[in-house]
XYZ file of C-alpha atoms in Angstrom:
738
model
C -127.346 -118.692 -166.731
C -123.560 -117.964 -166.593
C -124.572 -114.678 -168.413
C -127.188 -113.707 -165.523
C -124.653 -114.356 -162.906
C -122.260 -112.067 -164.086
C -124.865 -109.310 -163.542
C -126.274 -110.658 -160.478
C -123.660 -111.363 -158.527
C -121.938 -107.409 -158.907
C -125.506 -106.469 -157.942
C -125.616 -108.295 -155.100
C -121.923 -106.812 -153.895
C -123.317 -103.391 -154.628
C -126.220 -103.722 -152.632
C -124.221 -105.116 -149.559
C -121.798 -101.942 -150.033
C -125.232 -99.820 -150.265
C -126.451 -101.421 -146.951
C -122.937 -100.851 -145.239
C -122.731 -97.494 -145.995
C -126.370 -96.779 -145.170
C -126.479 -97.776 -141.599
C -124.381 -95.151 -140.162
C -126.541 -92.929 -141.443
C -129.989 -94.550 -140.128
C -127.778 -94.643 -137.123
C -127.474 -90.678 -137.255
C -131.443 -90.322 -138.367
C -132.356 -92.381 -135.620
C -130.269 -90.657 -132.764
C -131.669 -86.967 -134.271
C -135.030 -88.503 -134.193
C -134.845 -89.333 -130.608
C -133.349 -86.417 -129.163
C -136.030 -84.203 -131.018
C -138.888 -86.374 -129.298
C -137.357 -86.428 -126.509
C -137.188 -82.793 -126.255
C -140.519 -82.096 -127.336
C -141.477 -84.349 -124.418
C -139.500 -82.413 -121.852
C -141.366 -79.494 -123.000
C -144.758 -81.351 -122.449
C -143.428 -82.933 -119.135
C -142.372 -78.844 -117.978
C -145.571 -77.598 -119.044
C -147.175 -80.076 -117.458
C -145.315 -79.865 -113.790
C -145.073 -76.163 -113.828
C -148.049 -75.166 -111.682
C -147.353 -77.694 -108.994
C -143.729 -77.116 -109.214
C -144.375 -73.033 -108.817
C -146.487 -73.934 -105.882
C -144.117 -75.658 -104.162
C -140.987 -73.823 -104.948
C -143.181 -70.522 -103.734
C -144.110 -72.228 -100.490
C -140.563 -73.161 -99.824
C -140.971 -77.031 -99.336
C -137.767 -78.430 -100.445
C -138.955 -82.097 -99.220
C -142.285 -81.974 -100.833
C -140.509 -80.609 -104.357
C -137.792 -83.336 -104.192
C -140.406 -86.188 -103.482
C -142.527 -85.048 -106.397
C -139.207 -84.848 -108.362
C -138.762 -88.514 -107.381
C -141.998 -89.768 -108.689
C -142.016 -88.153 -111.832
C -138.668 -90.162 -112.456
C -140.474 -93.405 -112.013
C -140.634 -92.922 -115.593
C -137.985 -95.428 -117.022
C -136.819 -93.014 -119.809
C -136.713 -89.903 -117.123
C -133.407 -90.445 -115.703
C -133.294 -87.358 -113.137
C -135.070 -83.920 -112.389
C -133.647 -80.968 -110.693
C -134.576 -77.335 -110.073
C -132.325 -74.452 -110.298
C -133.446 -71.105 -108.685
C -132.620 -67.880 -110.803
C -131.256 -65.900 -107.706
C -128.968 -67.329 -105.406
C -130.117 -70.490 -103.748
C -129.544 -74.157 -103.117
C -130.428 -76.552 -106.112
C -133.168 -79.076 -105.474
C -132.489 -82.466 -107.267
C -132.828 -86.165 -107.492
C -130.013 -88.196 -105.984
C -129.522 -89.285 -109.998
C -128.710 -86.293 -111.353
C -125.286 -86.454 -112.945
C -122.559 -84.177 -111.882
C -121.797 -82.735 -114.590
C -124.962 -80.833 -114.533
C -124.840 -78.055 -112.094
C -126.596 -75.203 -111.803
C -123.453 -73.015 -111.896
C -122.560 -74.514 -115.621
C -126.325 -74.562 -116.650
C -125.587 -71.985 -119.279
C -124.421 -74.571 -121.786
C -127.510 -76.536 -121.710
C -129.640 -73.348 -122.474
C -131.882 -73.255 -125.991
C -134.808 -75.009 -127.159
C -132.589 -78.105 -128.031
C -131.386 -80.736 -125.576
C -127.830 -81.383 -125.185
C -126.288 -85.086 -125.341
C -123.720 -85.768 -122.531
C -122.048 -89.479 -121.930
C -122.648 -91.039 -118.650
C -121.287 -94.367 -116.929
C -124.770 -96.001 -117.748
C -124.680 -94.624 -121.351
C -125.845 -91.547 -122.914
C -127.870 -88.946 -121.685
C -130.177 -85.936 -122.965
C -130.073 -82.816 -120.994
C -133.153 -80.122 -121.870
C -133.423 -77.096 -119.521
C -136.826 -75.124 -119.265
C -137.688 -72.181 -117.462
C -140.137 -71.733 -114.730
C -142.067 -68.350 -114.617
C -144.491 -66.789 -112.862
C -146.078 -64.682 -115.165
C -143.344 -62.209 -116.254
C -141.197 -63.487 -113.351
C -138.594 -66.002 -113.937
C -138.559 -68.404 -111.038
C -135.710 -70.253 -112.095
C -134.976 -73.250 -114.458
C -136.399 -76.725 -114.402
C -133.747 -79.789 -115.490
C -134.874 -82.431 -116.961
C -132.208 -85.472 -117.743
C -133.435 -88.432 -120.121
C -131.925 -92.085 -120.687
C -131.081 -92.401 -124.072
C -129.951 -96.385 -123.232
C -132.592 -97.115 -124.922
C -131.526 -95.585 -128.652
C -128.499 -98.246 -128.798
C -130.976 -101.017 -128.574
C -133.165 -99.478 -130.918
C -130.079 -99.053 -133.075
C -129.013 -102.520 -133.052
C -132.642 -103.919 -134.294
C -132.913 -101.062 -136.911
C -129.272 -102.340 -138.599
C -130.652 -105.674 -138.229
C -133.711 -104.633 -139.970
C -131.675 -103.032 -142.732
C -129.539 -105.773 -143.568
C -132.607 -108.085 -144.188
C -134.207 -105.752 -146.431
C -131.225 -105.203 -148.397
C -130.986 -108.489 -148.350
C -134.432 -109.579 -149.572
C -133.917 -106.699 -152.033
C -131.199 -108.486 -153.400
C -132.649 -111.426 -153.993
C -135.935 -110.237 -155.461
C -134.154 -107.979 -157.816
C -131.574 -110.905 -158.787
C -134.941 -113.358 -159.536
C -136.557 -110.766 -161.326
C -133.345 -109.839 -163.369
C -133.243 -113.766 -164.487
C -136.617 -114.050 -165.089
C -136.592 -111.049 -167.642
C -133.378 -111.973 -169.325
C -134.716 -115.621 -169.879
C -137.741 -114.037 -171.609
C -135.648 -111.397 -173.497
C -133.458 -114.142 -174.710
C -136.627 -115.935 -175.895
C -137.888 -112.807 -177.738
C -134.675 -112.181 -179.529
C -134.284 -115.931 -180.518
C -138.239 -116.029 -182.111
C -137.429 -112.518 -183.990
C -134.274 -114.013 -185.453
C -136.218 -117.092 -186.557
C -138.803 -114.733 -187.973
C -136.554 -112.682 -189.910
C -135.059 -115.928 -191.165
C -138.691 -116.645 -192.501
C -138.706 -113.493 -193.969
C -141.298 -112.143 -191.173
C -141.417 -108.307 -190.038
C -140.940 -107.955 -186.326
C -143.636 -105.438 -185.985
C -146.508 -104.471 -187.913
C -146.396 -100.666 -189.161
C -149.110 -98.350 -187.667
C -150.898 -95.793 -189.479
C -152.462 -92.262 -188.628
C -155.744 -94.061 -189.178
C -155.131 -96.039 -186.261
C -154.277 -93.350 -183.991
C -157.239 -91.556 -185.125
C -159.299 -94.800 -184.097
C -157.460 -94.520 -180.691
C -158.353 -90.904 -179.717
C -161.792 -91.540 -178.409
C -160.533 -94.687 -176.460
C -158.105 -92.744 -174.446
C -160.583 -90.101 -173.871
C -162.745 -92.212 -171.801
C -159.665 -93.803 -170.340
C -158.910 -90.286 -169.248
C -162.576 -89.750 -168.127
C -162.488 -93.039 -166.094
C -159.250 -92.362 -164.155
C -160.710 -88.988 -163.277
C -163.697 -90.224 -161.903
C -162.169 -93.339 -160.125
C -159.774 -90.416 -158.626
C -162.765 -88.526 -157.279
C -164.656 -91.554 -155.881
C -161.399 -92.486 -153.972
C -161.003 -89.027 -152.565
C -164.911 -89.439 -151.749
C -164.106 -92.332 -149.562
C -161.061 -90.398 -148.009
C -163.824 -87.902 -147.122
C -165.350 -90.204 -144.813
C -162.206 -90.632 -142.766
C -161.762 -87.128 -142.075
C -163.505 -84.229 -139.823
C -166.252 -82.090 -141.446
C -165.511 -78.262 -141.562
C -165.763 -75.408 -143.559
C -162.676 -76.129 -145.019
C -163.711 -79.533 -146.285
C -166.757 -78.062 -147.737
C -164.803 -75.274 -149.822
C -162.192 -78.128 -150.809
C -165.212 -80.447 -152.105
C -166.413 -77.381 -154.261
C -162.922 -76.443 -155.819
C -161.736 -79.846 -156.071
C -165.035 -82.156 -157.167
C -167.065 -79.141 -158.519
C -164.019 -76.973 -159.737
C -165.418 -73.510 -158.118
C -168.481 -73.890 -159.241
C -171.257 -71.271 -158.613
C -173.442 -72.287 -155.285
C -177.203 -70.523 -155.104
C -179.331 -71.197 -152.320
C -183.007 -70.500 -152.336
C -185.405 -70.414 -149.623
C -188.248 -68.481 -148.321
C -187.004 -67.671 -144.989
C -183.897 -65.162 -145.460
C -181.038 -65.686 -142.556
C -180.900 -62.222 -141.660
C -183.692 -59.415 -141.040
C -183.830 -56.052 -140.805
C -186.494 -54.343 -139.004
C -186.963 -51.026 -137.651
C -187.019 -50.486 -133.549
C -186.996 -47.058 -131.446
C -186.109 -45.455 -134.541
C -182.985 -47.400 -135.942
C -182.317 -50.576 -138.007
C -182.131 -53.367 -136.154
C -180.611 -56.860 -137.233
C -182.201 -60.296 -136.321
C -181.735 -63.853 -137.030
C -184.744 -66.033 -137.357
C -185.821 -69.026 -135.448
C -185.506 -71.385 -138.095
C -184.055 -74.775 -138.518
C -183.463 -74.230 -141.764
C -181.627 -70.691 -141.317
C -179.358 -72.719 -138.460
C -178.369 -75.315 -140.693
C -177.988 -73.491 -143.820
C -176.076 -70.273 -142.940
C -172.879 -71.750 -141.900
C -172.752 -73.882 -145.000
C -173.225 -70.533 -146.908
C -170.427 -68.803 -144.958
C -168.271 -71.640 -146.229
C -169.205 -71.736 -149.557
C -169.301 -67.681 -150.709
C -172.621 -68.039 -153.020
C -175.917 -66.538 -153.449
C -178.601 -66.689 -151.037
C -182.125 -65.900 -152.648
C -184.890 -65.201 -150.052
C -188.026 -63.416 -149.504
C -187.335 -59.763 -148.028
C -189.980 -59.288 -145.475
C -188.420 -57.442 -142.656
C -189.707 -53.224 -141.861
C -186.011 -52.614 -143.266
C -184.906 -54.455 -145.744
C -185.556 -52.483 -148.483
C -183.408 -49.894 -146.761
C -180.019 -51.816 -146.673
C -179.958 -53.482 -150.207
C -178.175 -51.965 -153.137
C -179.912 -51.276 -156.355
C -179.915 -54.371 -157.274
C -181.552 -55.483 -154.076
C -178.422 -57.328 -152.847
C -176.417 -57.009 -149.759
C -173.413 -58.610 -148.077
C -173.874 -60.528 -144.980
C -173.194 -61.574 -142.327
C -173.408 -57.984 -141.007
C -170.428 -56.647 -138.627
C -168.782 -57.199 -136.456
C -168.553 -60.645 -138.392
C -166.659 -61.065 -141.697
C -168.802 -60.548 -144.699
C -168.902 -64.363 -146.687
C -171.928 -64.217 -149.129
C -174.504 -62.407 -151.082
C -178.478 -62.161 -149.939
C -180.554 -61.383 -152.672
C -183.933 -60.177 -151.383
C -186.994 -60.999 -153.668
C -190.208 -58.626 -152.792
C -193.657 -59.591 -152.284
C -196.902 -58.004 -152.233
C -199.355 -58.353 -149.302
C -201.787 -60.185 -151.592
C -198.677 -62.779 -152.659
C -197.781 -63.268 -149.234
C -201.093 -63.916 -148.148
C -201.709 -66.436 -150.811
C -198.560 -68.392 -151.393
C -197.152 -68.241 -147.818
C -200.019 -67.987 -145.390
C -202.446 -69.633 -147.859
C -201.206 -72.572 -149.902
C -197.847 -73.031 -148.126
C -199.119 -72.951 -144.436
C -202.738 -73.418 -144.382
C -202.324 -76.388 -147.176
C -198.913 -77.941 -147.220
C -198.008 -77.388 -144.079
C -200.868 -79.535 -142.285
C -201.144 -81.981 -145.058
C -197.662 -82.849 -144.629
C -197.274 -83.058 -140.967
C -200.752 -85.005 -140.627
C -200.938 -82.830 -137.468
C -205.131 -83.234 -136.903
C -205.513 -79.837 -138.234
C -207.465 -79.747 -141.518
C -205.472 -78.835 -144.884
C -207.416 -75.564 -146.570
C -206.952 -75.349 -150.222
C -207.786 -72.372 -152.188
C -207.695 -71.353 -156.125
C -206.513 -68.031 -155.391
C -203.834 -68.910 -152.968
C -202.397 -71.540 -155.458
C -202.473 -69.013 -158.473
C -200.251 -66.652 -155.887
C -198.268 -69.971 -155.224
C -197.380 -70.271 -158.557
C -196.695 -66.724 -159.201
C -194.210 -66.283 -156.631
C -192.281 -69.482 -157.847
C -192.255 -68.089 -161.013
C -190.552 -64.554 -159.537
C -188.142 -66.402 -157.639
C -187.198 -68.286 -160.666
C -186.487 -65.143 -162.442
C -184.247 -64.340 -159.483
C -182.224 -67.144 -159.847
C -181.694 -66.869 -163.536
C -180.814 -63.090 -163.100
C -178.310 -63.824 -160.486
C -176.994 -67.210 -162.018
C -173.280 -65.886 -163.614
C -172.921 -69.452 -165.602
C -174.690 -71.640 -167.586
C -174.453 -74.651 -165.463
C -174.538 -73.728 -161.284
C -175.632 -75.558 -158.834
C -178.526 -74.409 -157.318
C -180.050 -75.403 -153.674
C -183.763 -75.246 -153.192
C -185.361 -75.404 -149.725
C -188.647 -76.656 -148.698
C -192.376 -76.617 -149.522
C -192.573 -73.065 -150.393
C -190.832 -73.912 -153.723
C -192.082 -77.198 -155.091
C -192.755 -75.677 -158.771
C -189.330 -74.028 -158.751
C -187.273 -76.939 -159.655
C -189.001 -77.738 -162.858
C -189.395 -73.826 -164.015
C -185.363 -73.556 -163.204
C -184.658 -76.172 -165.706
C -186.625 -74.789 -168.104
C -184.896 -71.499 -167.856
C -181.248 -72.832 -167.102
C -181.030 -76.354 -168.588
C -177.676 -77.293 -167.878
C -178.038 -76.180 -163.884
C -177.716 -78.799 -161.808
C -180.861 -78.736 -159.074
C -180.798 -80.054 -155.622
C -184.055 -79.819 -153.651
C -184.565 -80.724 -149.969
C -188.082 -80.913 -148.265
C -187.246 -80.122 -144.774
C -190.698 -81.305 -143.610
C -192.364 -84.801 -143.350
C -193.497 -86.369 -146.656
C -196.739 -88.088 -146.142
C -198.076 -91.044 -147.508
C -199.974 -91.164 -150.884
C -203.647 -91.260 -149.414
C -202.762 -88.170 -147.439
C -200.903 -86.375 -150.270
C -203.953 -86.886 -152.853
C -206.096 -84.733 -150.979
C -204.295 -81.937 -152.684
C -205.898 -80.526 -155.710
C -202.792 -79.651 -157.579
C -200.944 -82.956 -156.588
C -199.647 -83.539 -159.933
C -198.162 -80.021 -160.200
C -196.305 -80.131 -157.106
C -194.848 -83.414 -158.204
C -193.953 -82.507 -161.757
C -192.439 -79.489 -160.147
C -190.090 -81.048 -157.792
C -189.199 -83.915 -160.080
C -187.461 -81.112 -162.228
C -184.794 -81.272 -160.017
C -181.441 -83.740 -160.242
C -181.495 -84.680 -156.605
C -184.413 -84.875 -153.996
C -183.139 -84.888 -150.740
C -185.480 -85.684 -147.453
C -184.712 -86.356 -143.837
C -185.611 -89.983 -143.483
C -185.249 -93.121 -145.370
C -189.090 -93.202 -144.660
C -189.783 -89.933 -146.118
C -188.186 -90.996 -149.592
C -190.186 -94.385 -149.326
C -193.440 -92.362 -148.986
C -192.450 -89.930 -151.659
C -191.587 -92.697 -154.219
C -195.015 -94.456 -153.207
C -196.569 -91.515 -154.250
C -194.873 -91.046 -157.578
C -195.976 -94.374 -158.249
C -199.679 -93.637 -157.041
C -200.296 -90.444 -159.031
C -197.912 -90.145 -162.081
C -196.829 -92.212 -165.106
C -193.221 -92.344 -164.129
C -190.659 -94.998 -164.005
C -189.569 -95.930 -160.458
C -186.213 -97.639 -159.932
C -186.340 -98.796 -156.086
C -182.883 -99.972 -156.424
C -181.140 -96.934 -157.444
C -184.080 -94.838 -155.763
C -184.410 -93.099 -158.792
C -187.356 -91.668 -160.643
C -187.376 -91.039 -164.475
C -189.849 -88.687 -165.584
C -190.372 -86.494 -168.918
C -187.129 -88.576 -169.856
C -184.752 -86.927 -167.061
C -183.757 -89.114 -164.030
C -184.238 -87.448 -160.370
C -182.391 -89.347 -157.332
C -184.355 -89.221 -154.350
C -181.989 -89.594 -151.381
C -181.772 -89.550 -147.405
C -179.673 -86.656 -146.323
C -180.297 -86.128 -142.541
C -179.830 -82.453 -141.550
C -177.581 -81.725 -138.984
C -175.887 -78.450 -136.854
C -172.345 -77.148 -137.478
C -169.592 -78.353 -134.930
C -168.409 -77.177 -133.081
C -170.768 -74.554 -132.395
C -170.184 -71.217 -133.021
C -170.934 -69.994 -129.652
C -168.897 -72.854 -128.346
C -167.260 -71.902 -124.971
C -168.682 -68.224 -124.809
C -169.820 -68.845 -120.946
C -169.185 -71.683 -118.733
C -172.145 -73.864 -117.972
C -172.195 -72.472 -114.385
C -172.418 -69.015 -115.304
C -175.032 -69.603 -117.942
C -177.094 -71.761 -115.060
C -176.779 -68.741 -112.327
C -177.952 -65.995 -115.070
C -181.010 -67.966 -116.029
C -181.665 -68.748 -112.346
C -181.626 -65.057 -111.663
C -183.245 -63.749 -114.568
C -186.201 -65.856 -113.367
C -185.564 -65.936 -109.526
C -184.988 -69.408 -109.407
C -183.489 -71.499 -106.516
C -179.703 -72.606 -107.051
C -180.975 -76.158 -106.532
C -184.056 -75.817 -108.550
C -184.663 -78.330 -111.573
C -184.615 -76.452 -114.686
C -186.361 -77.908 -118.177
C -186.120 -75.916 -121.412
C -188.287 -76.059 -124.519
C -187.420 -73.997 -127.529
C -189.711 -73.988 -130.666
C -191.669 -71.744 -132.582
C -195.641 -71.584 -131.249
C -196.824 -74.287 -133.500
C -199.531 -76.492 -132.990
C -196.966 -79.315 -134.701
C -194.563 -78.770 -131.819
C -196.442 -80.452 -129.229
C -196.224 -77.428 -126.853
C -199.884 -78.345 -125.124
C -198.616 -81.984 -124.732
C -195.540 -81.013 -122.910
C -197.253 -78.717 -120.454
C -199.918 -81.482 -119.664
C -196.611 -83.789 -118.980
C -195.658 -81.294 -116.458
C -198.808 -80.794 -115.137
C -198.987 -85.003 -114.677
C -195.623 -85.014 -113.238
C -196.594 -82.621 -110.572
C -199.628 -84.877 -109.885
C -198.057 -88.363 -109.708
C -194.995 -87.024 -107.968
C -195.605 -83.998 -105.647
C -192.130 -83.413 -104.543
C -191.191 -81.832 -107.478
C -193.727 -78.755 -106.589
C -191.927 -75.706 -105.935
C -188.417 -77.535 -107.130
C -188.862 -77.866 -110.616
C -189.510 -75.341 -113.460
C -190.302 -75.683 -117.412
C -189.011 -72.675 -119.362
C -190.709 -72.828 -122.448
C -189.592 -70.109 -125.300
C -192.081 -70.059 -127.904
C -191.039 -67.731 -131.100
C -194.325 -66.309 -132.342
C -195.110 -67.218 -136.114
C -197.887 -67.294 -138.558
C -199.841 -65.375 -136.274
C -202.071 -63.969 -139.115
C -203.381 -67.386 -139.424
C -206.495 -68.530 -137.226
C -205.344 -71.906 -136.020
C -202.167 -70.298 -134.806
C -204.175 -67.672 -133.320
C -205.855 -69.901 -131.573
C -203.072 -72.158 -130.616
C -201.783 -69.289 -128.925
C -204.751 -68.573 -126.603
C -204.832 -72.050 -125.565
C -201.124 -72.474 -124.855
C -201.372 -69.393 -122.601
C -204.356 -70.511 -120.838
C -203.156 -73.975 -120.044
C -199.855 -72.384 -118.994
C -201.792 -69.840 -116.407
C -204.059 -72.627 -115.261
C -201.360 -74.991 -114.074
C -199.351 -72.321 -112.621
C -202.486 -71.315 -110.714
C -202.665 -74.919 -109.739
C -199.225 -75.654 -108.350
C -197.284 -72.383 -107.721
C -198.479 -72.504 -104.062
C -197.471 -69.640 -101.837
C -196.163 -67.307 -104.191
C -193.015 -69.992 -105.033
C -191.529 -70.494 -108.125
C -194.186 -71.469 -110.924
C -193.615 -74.631 -112.948
C -194.384 -73.263 -116.101
C -192.266 -70.109 -117.376
C -194.255 -69.178 -121.021
C -191.661 -66.727 -122.965
C -193.636 -66.127 -126.226
C -191.363 -63.594 -127.558
C -188.391 -63.855 -129.997
C -184.474 -64.738 -128.924
C -181.449 -64.351 -130.183
C -179.171 -67.712 -130.655
C -177.156 -66.423 -128.201
C -179.673 -66.467 -125.670
C -180.963 -69.856 -126.747
C -177.751 -71.258 -126.622
C -177.603 -69.777 -122.692
C -180.715 -71.505 -121.874
C -179.584 -74.909 -123.459
C -176.377 -74.668 -121.342
C -178.260 -74.087 -118.034
C -180.994 -76.407 -118.474
C -180.787 -80.396 -116.833
C -183.459 -81.393 -119.454
C -184.325 -80.515 -123.055
C -187.866 -81.498 -124.021
C -188.893 -81.989 -127.516
C -192.278 -83.271 -127.966
C -193.142 -82.478 -131.734
C -196.112 -84.505 -132.896
C -194.736 -85.044 -136.302
C -191.014 -83.405 -137.566
C -188.789 -83.799 -140.515
C -185.662 -83.439 -138.580
C -185.963 -80.962 -135.458
C -182.604 -79.249 -134.877
C -183.448 -78.428 -131.216
C -182.500 -81.579 -129.885
C -179.332 -81.409 -131.917
C -178.493 -78.100 -130.829
C -178.989 -78.711 -127.008
C -176.602 -81.718 -127.156
C -173.994 -79.566 -129.237
C -174.005 -76.958 -126.471
C -173.485 -79.140 -123.603
C -169.751 -79.589 -123.774
C -169.804 -80.252 -120.116
C -171.301 -83.809 -121.049
C -174.605 -82.987 -118.675
C -178.084 -82.850 -119.213
C -180.619 -85.198 -120.528
C -182.609 -85.061 -123.897
C -186.449 -85.957 -124.192
C -187.123 -86.609 -127.526
C -190.443 -87.128 -129.435
C -190.393 -90.839 -131.315
C -192.062 -88.645 -134.356
C -188.873 -86.538 -135.229
C -186.222 -87.761 -137.148
C -183.708 -86.915 -135.099
C -185.135 -89.653 -132.810
C -183.430 -92.044 -135.363
C -180.094 -90.759 -135.024
C -180.320 -90.103 -131.327
C -181.539 -93.317 -129.349
C -179.509 -92.584 -126.313
C -182.418 -89.632 -125.974
C -185.398 -90.544 -123.625
C -187.749 -91.310 -126.452
C -190.923 -90.771 -125.906
C -194.582 -90.275 -127.401
C -195.748 -87.054 -127.078
C -199.614 -88.072 -127.034
C -198.717 -90.657 -123.667
C -198.926 -88.133 -121.008
C -197.785 -90.448 -118.421
C -194.852 -91.905 -120.387
C -193.767 -88.116 -120.839
C -194.401 -87.227 -116.875
C -192.432 -90.688 -116.393
C -189.600 -89.335 -118.565
C -189.087 -86.236 -117.035
C -188.951 -87.915 -113.428
C -186.190 -90.164 -114.925
C -184.260 -87.114 -116.492
C -184.325 -85.278 -113.231
C -183.019 -88.145 -111.110
C -180.672 -89.451 -113.438
C -177.436 -90.044 -112.295
C -174.595 -87.641 -113.616
C -172.499 -90.935 -114.705
C -175.360 -91.940 -116.814
C -175.789 -88.470 -118.183
C -172.588 -88.452 -119.415
C -172.648 -91.593 -120.963
C -175.468 -90.677 -123.113
C -174.430 -87.493 -124.101
C -170.842 -88.350 -124.985
C -172.135 -90.809 -127.449
C -174.628 -88.319 -128.804
C -172.532 -85.657 -129.246
C -170.220 -88.347 -131.381
C -172.975 -88.707 -133.440
C -173.569 -84.853 -133.993
C -169.364 -84.420 -134.429
C -168.973 -86.850 -137.313
C -172.373 -86.175 -139.061
C -172.604 -82.217 -139.017
C -174.248 -79.700 -141.169
C -170.960 -79.589 -143.197
C -171.273 -83.455 -143.859
C -174.910 -83.067 -144.784
C -174.350 -80.442 -147.476
C -171.045 -81.784 -148.249
C -172.927 -85.086 -149.486
C -175.286 -83.605 -151.524
C -172.623 -81.472 -153.322
C -170.477 -84.645 -153.930
C -173.256 -86.680 -155.793
C -174.034 -83.307 -157.731
C -170.356 -83.447 -158.889
C -170.806 -87.344 -160.018
C -173.936 -86.469 -161.784
C -171.822 -84.142 -163.501
C -169.172 -86.027 -164.364
C -171.530 -89.301 -165.411
C -173.275 -86.432 -167.864
C -169.485 -84.958 -169.413
C -168.744 -88.969 -170.205
C -172.158 -89.766 -171.925
C -171.819 -86.352 -173.536
C -168.184 -87.436 -174.927
C -169.161 -90.749 -176.153
C -172.233 -89.332 -178.057
C-alpha cells in the first residue's frame, strides 16, 4: 500500500495541476464559441428583420422603427438595436445603445465577426450588418448582445471541470491500486513456480498459429457483419436519398454491378410529324424505378416497342439515358420482339392470362398453349440479354413484374453466382385462384430461382407461401418466411413500393398557378370543385365505379350540379385486347350519359374524360390543382397515384379518396378509405372531401406526407439491396467455413 501511495499522490497532484491549467483554456474556448454563436444569431436576426426595417426606413417612420427595435430587445440576450443611415441623417437606436457605439465610429466594428466591448453592466458583443435594397446600400443595422451570461456559464464550467478531474483522479488511483495488487500477486506466484522448477509460460509452436488462422478469419468476418448490421440500423435514422442509396452500393455491396429487367422501358422514342419524340410511359413501375437507376448508374434491360426506338440505339442496342437536357445517368438496353412474340407473350399470356388471374377482377383469364410458348421464348431472350450485359460473374439483378416469372431460374442457370431479386408488382391471389393456371408449377419454379422475392403487402406474401405449400414439394419456414426449393432458399419479403422524395418537379409551379391553368384549360369557374383521377384505361382501376359515384353524388346532393367536375385522365393501354376495347367503349358511353344528364344549360360538365397520354409534368399540374384525388382500384398491388398526389401537395391541402383494395390504403389510413363497389359510400366520401375544413385537410395531409417522406422509393430499393448484401456476406462466411 505504501508503494501504491508513492504513485497515487504524484498522480493526483499532476491531475490537479493539469486541471488548473486547463480552466483558462476552457474559459477562452467557451468565450470564443459564444461569440461565434451570437454572431451567427446576429446574421439570422438581421436577415429576419431586414424587410420590415427596410420598409420603415424608406417610409421615414422613425417612431415606428424605434418601437420595432424596442420590441426586438425584449429578448434577454439582445441588449440594444440601432440603425445608422448610409448617407447623412440621424441614427435611430434604443436607449440602451452604449455610448461607445456611434455611427461616426462604426468602421471599427465592420466585418463578419462581432467585436467585444466592456461596459458597466459587463461585456457586450457588437455586430454590424449591412441593410440593402437590391444593389443599393441603405445603411447598417447595429446589434448589441449582452455577454454577462458568459461569466455565469464559465463559472459553472470551471466547477464541472474540477469535479471531472477529481473523479478521474480517484478512478485512476483505484485502478492503479487494484492492478498493482494483482501484478504483485502474479509475480509472487511466478517466483514460487520458478522455485518449484516450473515454467512461467508454455512455448507455442507454428502448428498452434496454423490452427488459429481459421478462427481469426471467422472473427474478421463476424466483425465485418456486425459493422454492416450497425450501419443498417443507422440507415433507419437518416433520410433516404440517392446519395444514401449510392452509399449502400459502394459500402455494403462494394460497388457491385446492378441490372434491372422490366418489360416497360423508362423512355420511349416515337416518330411524330417527321421527328423523333421522347415519351415517359404511364407506369407506376417506371415512376418508382427510374430515380433508382439514376442513383445506381446501372443497366436497365427492357422491351423496345417505340416506333423510333431502333433509330437511337448503337450497334449493341444500347443508349444512355435520360436524354438531354437531363444528365445521362445509366444505360438502357433494348430487346426486340417480333409481332408474334409480343402478341403471345405480352398481350396473350401476361395480360389476358396472368393479369386478370392475379387481380381477381371478374374478367375470365384466358390461357393458350401458343401464348405460353411465346412467354417462355421471350423470357429466354431476356435471360440472354442479361448474360450479355453482365460485366461480372456475380451481378445484382432486379427482375420486375409478372412478365418475367420464369427469368430468375434462367438467370440462376446461366450466372450461378448472381444475386437475383424478383419483385412482383401486382397482387398475388389465393392458392385456389392461382391453381387455374395450367403452367402453375413452372411459374413457381421460375420465381423460386430468385434469392429474394418481394411483394407489396404481407397479405400477398402469405398468399404466395400458401400457394407454394399447396402446389410444390418445397420446405416452407414461416418463422423466417423462407422457401427452400431444389436445395436453394428464397426469402419472401414485404417491400411496399413508394415514390421519390422530394418529387423531382417539386416547386416547379405554385399551386395557385396550376389551379388557374387547369381552370382556364377546361373553362371552369374559379370557385369550381375539381377532382382528379389518373389511371391507365384498365378494368382493374375502377373508372366505371368512380363515374357512377360522381353520378350518385349529383343525385343525392344536387347543390353540386354545375359546381363540381371530375377530370379523369385515362391513358390508353393494351388496346389490342378485346376486353380493353369493350372497357373503353363502356367508359366513354357512361361519361357521355352522365354529362348529358347533369350538364344543364351548357354549364361545366361533371365529367371531363381525357383518354390520351399525358407527360409527368402535366399530371403533376393536375395533382396540384385538384381539391380531391380519387383512387378506386378494384384490386391493386400498391397504386402509386395515391402517393404521387400526396407528394405533390406541398401546400398540405387536398383530400385523397382511396380504395380499400390497394396496398396504399395500409400505409395511408388518413385518406378517406372506401369500398369502390359501394357507390353510395363513394358518393358520401366525395361530398365529405369537397366540404372538409382546411384544418382537417392539413392534419391528414401532413401525416401522409410524413409517411411518404420517410418511406420513399430509395428506402424501398435500399432495403432490398441491403438484404441482398446480407445474403452475400453469409454465403462468403459459409464458403470459408467449408
